[in-house]
């Protein structure tokens, strides 16, 4: 390793000082500068100096010639644990020069990621009835869940109070709470909330000016609500009498109520920047969290693994034994929309639970149309009121300020969904003097219903009912309506779980032979703690403040699984992140509460493994899965090599050498020891063989597992051996599975076929989905 010598060091330190001055005052920064993340070879000589003087400025001294040192580059972060490199403000010219530098693996522009919530406030109460609050959540726990989100609002929130008997933070945790701005660590942190940090260098740099502290808090304090919600879902303490107004009263509790929470604030009003995310992952790894929960990701298609800070940071975290659980995204129902799809990440889709909030429309002619609502104000008391169509009153979408008060005052207004937030449409009706709202879907959203905390008496109906109500308004000489709110109804929904239309789907945009998402978990109408600094709708016109809120999104499903992973980490300290993920996947269930395959709300029919992954998480079964499919860093490197990434780029993920060793490759990327199978056929004669190794983690040292195959249509699946005879606990055995087009000529009408393989010893069923993509189905992404 090269050493930096005296004179050079002086120059570097001087540059560091200049950079520090620049950092202190963001003023004077050239407009042309933007943030870049620079990944360096782990043995890059500049790193030693960078670390010695506590910053990454030295790195730039090595990378930029004197002529390119103006405008002054500014270093935002230096990464050591979740990546190796820095984030800095550079001109495109400086960035290009740096990219060509020796030992520079890659230079990427910083990007804003999104929170994975549908902006659909709704209310629901999650209880033990959903079967997802395992008894094991009671009592002390040493697991630490790192929640990377909008921060956390602990003030007066029982969810973040330390339950009696919870001991001090685990000795393995070296993080802590920062006291800054409106966040008072000595008042807010305790043995439940043991970490609170804030990351805004990338955000502020992108803004071009300091954060407006009248609008958001430059501290770990959550002024948005999302992070408070996700953290309490994963590991909140039990709170009795939770609920929203009269809806769904009961106990609220996180999945792992005994786990500790470390909050890392990375998301701000305009998004969550890669440079800040990577910095937070860097610290979370160094702090020693057990699980990272990240309900954030790309809004569009998944970026390639080596341009994705979440994938890069997660790789390092997983190599340290940390489980990284992420939301799949809310870009469904289109295919290839799942994000956070690297195989080392646990990718979570969203499904419904068994609870609804009906609110009926009763028309003047006596007809009743069912809808949903979480309106919590004064009811209409069955009073029939004049009904108008918003399209006749200036704005069919009920945009703020566009409704004619003369036409809507005192009336119920039929508005169409689209363009603006649903709750905002109700606000527009209210501001124009309207008495209530019926929000109707159009073809774009069909029959998907979302219960919202409207500011006027309002309900939402599907497209079919909406069209009928519209016809009534347009044909009846004096149309009237009222809305009857029926509160909270449990166990009557057609079936549960169902996969939300918004939940992002596979196939995997970056690696089609790795099935994604991995699992589904509750993500629709989830009740959890909320900030006191914003309304439940996050609208300024909404002056309400609530301790709990109900929102929907894969953002909500992810922390459920993060909490379950924390429980599994505690129950099985020697399991790797891959083993924990395997346990959750192979024990997931695929039938709903009516005994049929879990349905997809986007289509109304059966979901597929590209929609529900391996199925819905089943925590109690995951505690004892029988067998696990394990994998480690070396396997993931071999996987990346197999995908064809150049070794120099793979070095972004590894930290042990400057050029990754690609001497080990799989025959195909799907040969990674994954607990699911995705075969991509290139012809109607194709056949793929995948290799797997399973480890006996059950209590029976002489367990015998037999395979049971459900072949996808048009496909023959064979397994060898078909019986696995173990002779000891923790012993591993290999098998191979061949997925081939059936011998006889087949005409397969579908783009995909699905099946499964299950290994059973009579006590455990270890089940993996099999997905087949037929030829000429394009869609594959470039790296
Ligand atoms: C922070 O909280 C502690 C403990 O409640 C209190 O003593 C202290 O005065 C608070 N500090 C500020 C700046 O409010
Ligand atoms: C419905 O009845 C309640 C209770 O009597 C009353 O407070 C409320 O104002 C009534 N609402 C309307 C729209 O008349
Ligand atoms: C372990 O598995 C073997 C083979 O299936 C079976 O015969 C035996 O009864 C099992 N032992 C226990 C304790 O379940
Ligand atoms: C079981 O095997 C795995 C992988 O070889 C190892 O990491 C783990 O420590 C073993 N556990 C026990 C209890 O021996
Ligand atoms: C395993 O699957 C079979 C059906 O294939 C089912 O009858 C049995 O109840 C399952 N066992 C467990 C423990 O889930």
CSV table of C-alpha atoms in Angstrom, one decimal, residues 258-446:
chain,number,residue,atom,x,y,z
A,258,UNK,CA,-38.5,-6.0,22.9
A,259,UNK,CA,-36.1,-4.8,20.2
A,260,UNK,CA,-34.3,-1.5,20.4
A,261,UNK,CA,-34.6,1.2,17.8
A,262,UNK,CA,-31.9,3.3,16.3
A,263,UNK,CA,-33.3,6.0,14.0
A,264,UNK,CA,-31.2,7.4,11.1
A,265,UNK,CA,-32.9,10.3,9.5
A,266,UNK,CA,-32.2,10.3,5.8
A,267,UNK,CA,-35.4,11.5,4.1
A,268,UNK,CA,-36.4,15.1,3.7
A,269,UNK,CA,-39.1,17.1,1.9
A,270,UNK,CA,-37.7,16.5,-1.5
A,271,UNK,CA,-36.6,12.9,-1.0
A,272,UNK,CA,-33.9,10.7,0.3
A,273,UNK,CA,-30.5,11.2,-1.3
A,274,UNK,CA,-28.2,8.3,-2.1
A,275,UNK,CA,-25.2,10.1,-0.5
A,276,UNK,CA,-27.2,10.5,2.8
A,277,UNK,CA,-28.5,6.9,2.6
A,278,UNK,CA,-25.0,5.5,2.2
A,279,UNK,CA,-23.7,7.7,5.1
A,280,UNK,CA,-26.5,6.4,7.3
A,281,UNK,CA,-25.8,2.8,6.3
A,282,UNK,CA,-22.1,3.4,7.0
A,283,UNK,CA,-22.9,4.5,10.6
A,284,UNK,CA,-25.6,1.9,11.2
A,285,UNK,CA,-23.0,-0.8,10.3
A,286,UNK,CA,-20.4,0.8,12.5
A,287,UNK,CA,-22.9,1.2,15.3
A,288,UNK,CA,-23.7,-2.5,15.3
A,289,UNK,CA,-27.4,-2.7,14.5
A,290,UNK,CA,-28.8,-6.2,13.8
A,291,UNK,CA,-31.4,-5.3,11.2
A,292,UNK,CA,-31.6,-2.4,8.8
A,293,UNK,CA,-35.1,-1.4,7.9
A,294,UNK,CA,-35.3,0.7,4.8
A,295,UNK,CA,-38.7,1.7,3.3
A,296,UNK,CA,-37.1,3.8,0.6
A,297,UNK,CA,-36.2,3.1,-3.0
A,298,UNK,CA,-36.1,4.2,-6.6
A,299,UNK,CA,-39.4,5.5,-7.9
A,300,UNK,CA,-39.0,3.9,-11.3
A,301,UNK,CA,-37.2,0.7,-12.4
A,302,UNK,CA,-34.5,-0.5,-10.1
A,303,UNK,CA,-31.1,1.0,-10.8
A,304,UNK,CA,-28.3,-1.5,-11.6
A,305,UNK,CA,-26.8,-3.0,-8.5
A,306,UNK,CA,-23.6,-1.1,-8.7
A,307,UNK,CA,-25.3,2.3,-9.2
A,308,UNK,CA,-27.6,1.7,-6.3
A,309,UNK,CA,-26.4,3.0,-2.9
A,310,UNK,CA,-29.0,0.8,-1.1
A,311,UNK,CA,-27.7,-2.3,-2.8
A,312,UNK,CA,-24.1,-1.4,-2.2
A,313,UNK,CA,-24.6,-0.4,1.5
A,314,UNK,CA,-26.8,-3.5,2.0
A,315,UNK,CA,-24.0,-5.8,0.7
A,316,UNK,CA,-21.6,-4.5,3.3
A,317,UNK,CA,-24.2,-4.7,6.0
A,318,UNK,CA,-25.1,-8.3,5.1
A,319,UNK,CA,-21.5,-9.3,5.0
A,320,UNK,CA,-21.4,-8.1,8.7
A,321,UNK,CA,-24.4,-10.3,9.5
A,322,UNK,CA,-26.9,-7.5,9.4
A,323,UNK,CA,-30.3,-8.3,7.8
A,324,UNK,CA,-31.4,-5.6,5.4
A,325,UNK,CA,-35.1,-5.5,4.9
A,326,UNK,CA,-36.5,-3.2,2.2
A,327,UNK,CA,-39.8,-2.2,0.6
A,328,UNK,CA,-40.4,-3.5,-2.9
A,329,UNK,CA,-41.9,-0.1,-4.0
A,330,UNK,CA,-45.4,1.2,-4.8
A,331,UNK,CA,-45.1,1.2,-8.6
A,332,UNK,CA,-47.4,-1.8,-9.2
A,333,UNK,CA,-49.2,-3.3,-10.9
A,334,UNK,CA,-46.9,-3.2,-13.9
A,335,UNK,CA,-44.3,-6.0,-14.2
A,336,UNK,CA,-40.6,-5.4,-13.5
A,337,UNK,CA,-41.5,-2.6,-11.1
A,338,UNK,CA,-39.9,-4.1,-7.9
A,339,UNK,CA,-37.0,-2.2,-6.5
A,340,UNK,CA,-34.4,-3.1,-3.9
A,341,UNK,CA,-34.0,-6.4,-5.8
A,342,UNK,CA,-30.4,-7.4,-5.0
A,343,UNK,CA,-30.4,-11.0,-3.8
A,344,UNK,CA,-28.8,-10.1,-0.5
A,345,UNK,CA,-31.8,-7.8,0.3
A,346,UNK,CA,-35.0,-9.0,1.8
A,347,UNK,CA,-37.6,-7.4,-0.6
A,348,UNK,CA,-41.1,-7.0,0.8
A,349,UNK,CA,-44.4,-6.4,-1.1
A,350,UNK,CA,-47.6,-5.2,0.5
A,351,UNK,CA,-50.9,-7.0,1.2
A,352,UNK,CA,-54.1,-6.4,3.0
A,353,UNK,CA,-55.3,-7.7,6.3
A,354,UNK,CA,-58.7,-8.7,7.5
A,355,UNK,CA,-60.2,-5.4,8.4
A,356,UNK,CA,-62.2,-2.8,6.5
A,357,UNK,CA,-63.9,0.6,7.0
A,358,UNK,CA,-67.2,0.6,5.1
A,359,UNK,CA,-69.0,3.8,4.4
A,360,UNK,CA,-72.1,3.5,2.2
A,361,UNK,CA,-73.6,5.9,-0.3
A,362,UNK,CA,-77.4,6.0,0.0
A,363,UNK,CA,-79.0,7.7,-2.9
A,364,UNK,CA,-82.4,9.5,-2.9
A,365,UNK,CA,-83.9,6.6,-4.8
A,366,UNK,CA,-83.0,4.2,-2.1
A,367,UNK,CA,-80.1,2.5,-3.8
A,368,UNK,CA,-77.1,1.7,-1.6
A,369,UNK,CA,-73.5,1.6,-2.9
A,370,UNK,CA,-70.7,0.3,-0.7
A,371,UNK,CA,-67.5,2.4,-0.3
A,372,UNK,CA,-64.8,2.9,2.3
A,373,UNK,CA,-63.8,5.8,4.6
A,374,UNK,CA,-62.0,6.8,7.7
A,375,UNK,CA,-63.8,10.1,8.1
A,376,UNK,CA,-63.8,10.9,11.8
A,377,UNK,CA,-65.9,14.1,12.1
A,378,UNK,CA,-69.6,14.7,12.6
A,379,UNK,CA,-71.7,12.2,10.6
A,380,UNK,CA,-74.5,13.2,8.2
A,381,UNK,CA,-77.2,11.5,10.4
A,382,UNK,CA,-78.9,10.0,7.3
A,383,UNK,CA,-79.8,13.4,6.1
A,384,UNK,CA,-80.4,13.4,2.3
A,385,UNK,CA,-78.5,16.3,0.7
A,386,UNK,CA,-78.5,17.6,-2.9
A,387,UNK,CA,-75.9,15.7,-5.0
A,388,UNK,CA,-73.9,17.3,-7.8
A,389,UNK,CA,-71.2,16.0,-10.2
A,390,UNK,CA,-68.0,18.0,-9.8
A,391,UNK,CA,-67.6,18.0,-13.6
A,392,UNK,CA,-70.7,20.3,-13.7
A,393,UNK,CA,-69.2,22.5,-11.0
A,394,UNK,CA,-65.8,23.5,-12.5
A,395,UNK,CA,-63.5,20.6,-11.8
A,396,UNK,CA,-64.3,16.9,-12.2
A,397,UNK,CA,-61.1,16.1,-10.3
A,398,UNK,CA,-62.1,18.5,-7.5
A,399,UNK,CA,-58.9,20.5,-7.7
A,400,UNK,CA,-58.3,23.0,-4.9
A,401,UNK,CA,-59.8,26.4,-5.8
A,402,UNK,CA,-61.5,25.2,-9.0
A,403,UNK,CA,-64.9,24.3,-7.7
A,404,UNK,CA,-67.7,26.9,-8.0
A,405,UNK,CA,-68.9,27.6,-4.5
A,406,UNK,CA,-72.3,28.7,-5.9
A,407,UNK,CA,-72.8,25.2,-7.3
A,408,UNK,CA,-71.4,23.1,-4.5
A,409,UNK,CA,-72.4,24.9,-1.3
A,410,UNK,CA,-74.3,22.7,1.1
A,411,UNK,CA,-74.2,19.7,-1.4
A,412,UNK,CA,-72.5,16.4,-1.7
A,413,UNK,CA,-70.1,16.5,-4.6
A,414,UNK,CA,-69.2,13.5,-6.7
A,415,UNK,CA,-65.4,13.8,-7.5
A,416,UNK,CA,-63.2,11.7,-9.7
A,417,UNK,CA,-59.9,10.2,-8.4
A,418,UNK,CA,-56.6,11.2,-10.0
A,419,UNK,CA,-54.0,13.9,-10.2
A,420,UNK,CA,-54.2,15.2,-6.6
A,421,UNK,CA,-54.2,13.6,-3.2
A,422,UNK,CA,-57.6,12.1,-2.4
A,423,UNK,CA,-57.9,13.9,0.9
A,424,UNK,CA,-57.0,17.2,-0.8
A,425,UNK,CA,-60.1,16.8,-3.0
A,426,UNK,CA,-62.3,16.6,0.1
A,427,UNK,CA,-60.5,19.7,1.3
A,428,UNK,CA,-61.4,21.4,-2.0
A,429,UNK,CA,-65.0,20.5,-1.5
A,430,UNK,CA,-64.9,21.8,2.0
A,431,UNK,CA,-63.3,25.1,1.0
A,432,UNK,CA,-66.0,25.7,-1.6
A,433,UNK,CA,-68.7,25.1,1.0
A,434,UNK,CA,-69.6,21.6,0.1
A,435,UNK,CA,-71.2,19.3,2.7
A,436,UNK,CA,-69.7,16.0,1.6
A,437,UNK,CA,-67.9,14.1,-1.1
A,438,UNK,CA,-68.2,10.8,-3.0
A,439,UNK,CA,-64.9,10.0,-4.5
A,440,UNK,CA,-65.2,7.7,-7.5
A,441,UNK,CA,-62.6,5.7,-9.2
A,442,UNK,CA,-62.2,5.9,-13.0
A,443,UNK,CA,-60.8,3.2,-15.2
A,444,UNK,CA,-57.3,4.0,-14.1
A,445,UNK,CA,-57.9,2.6,-10.6
A,446,UNK,CA,-60.9,0.4,-11.2
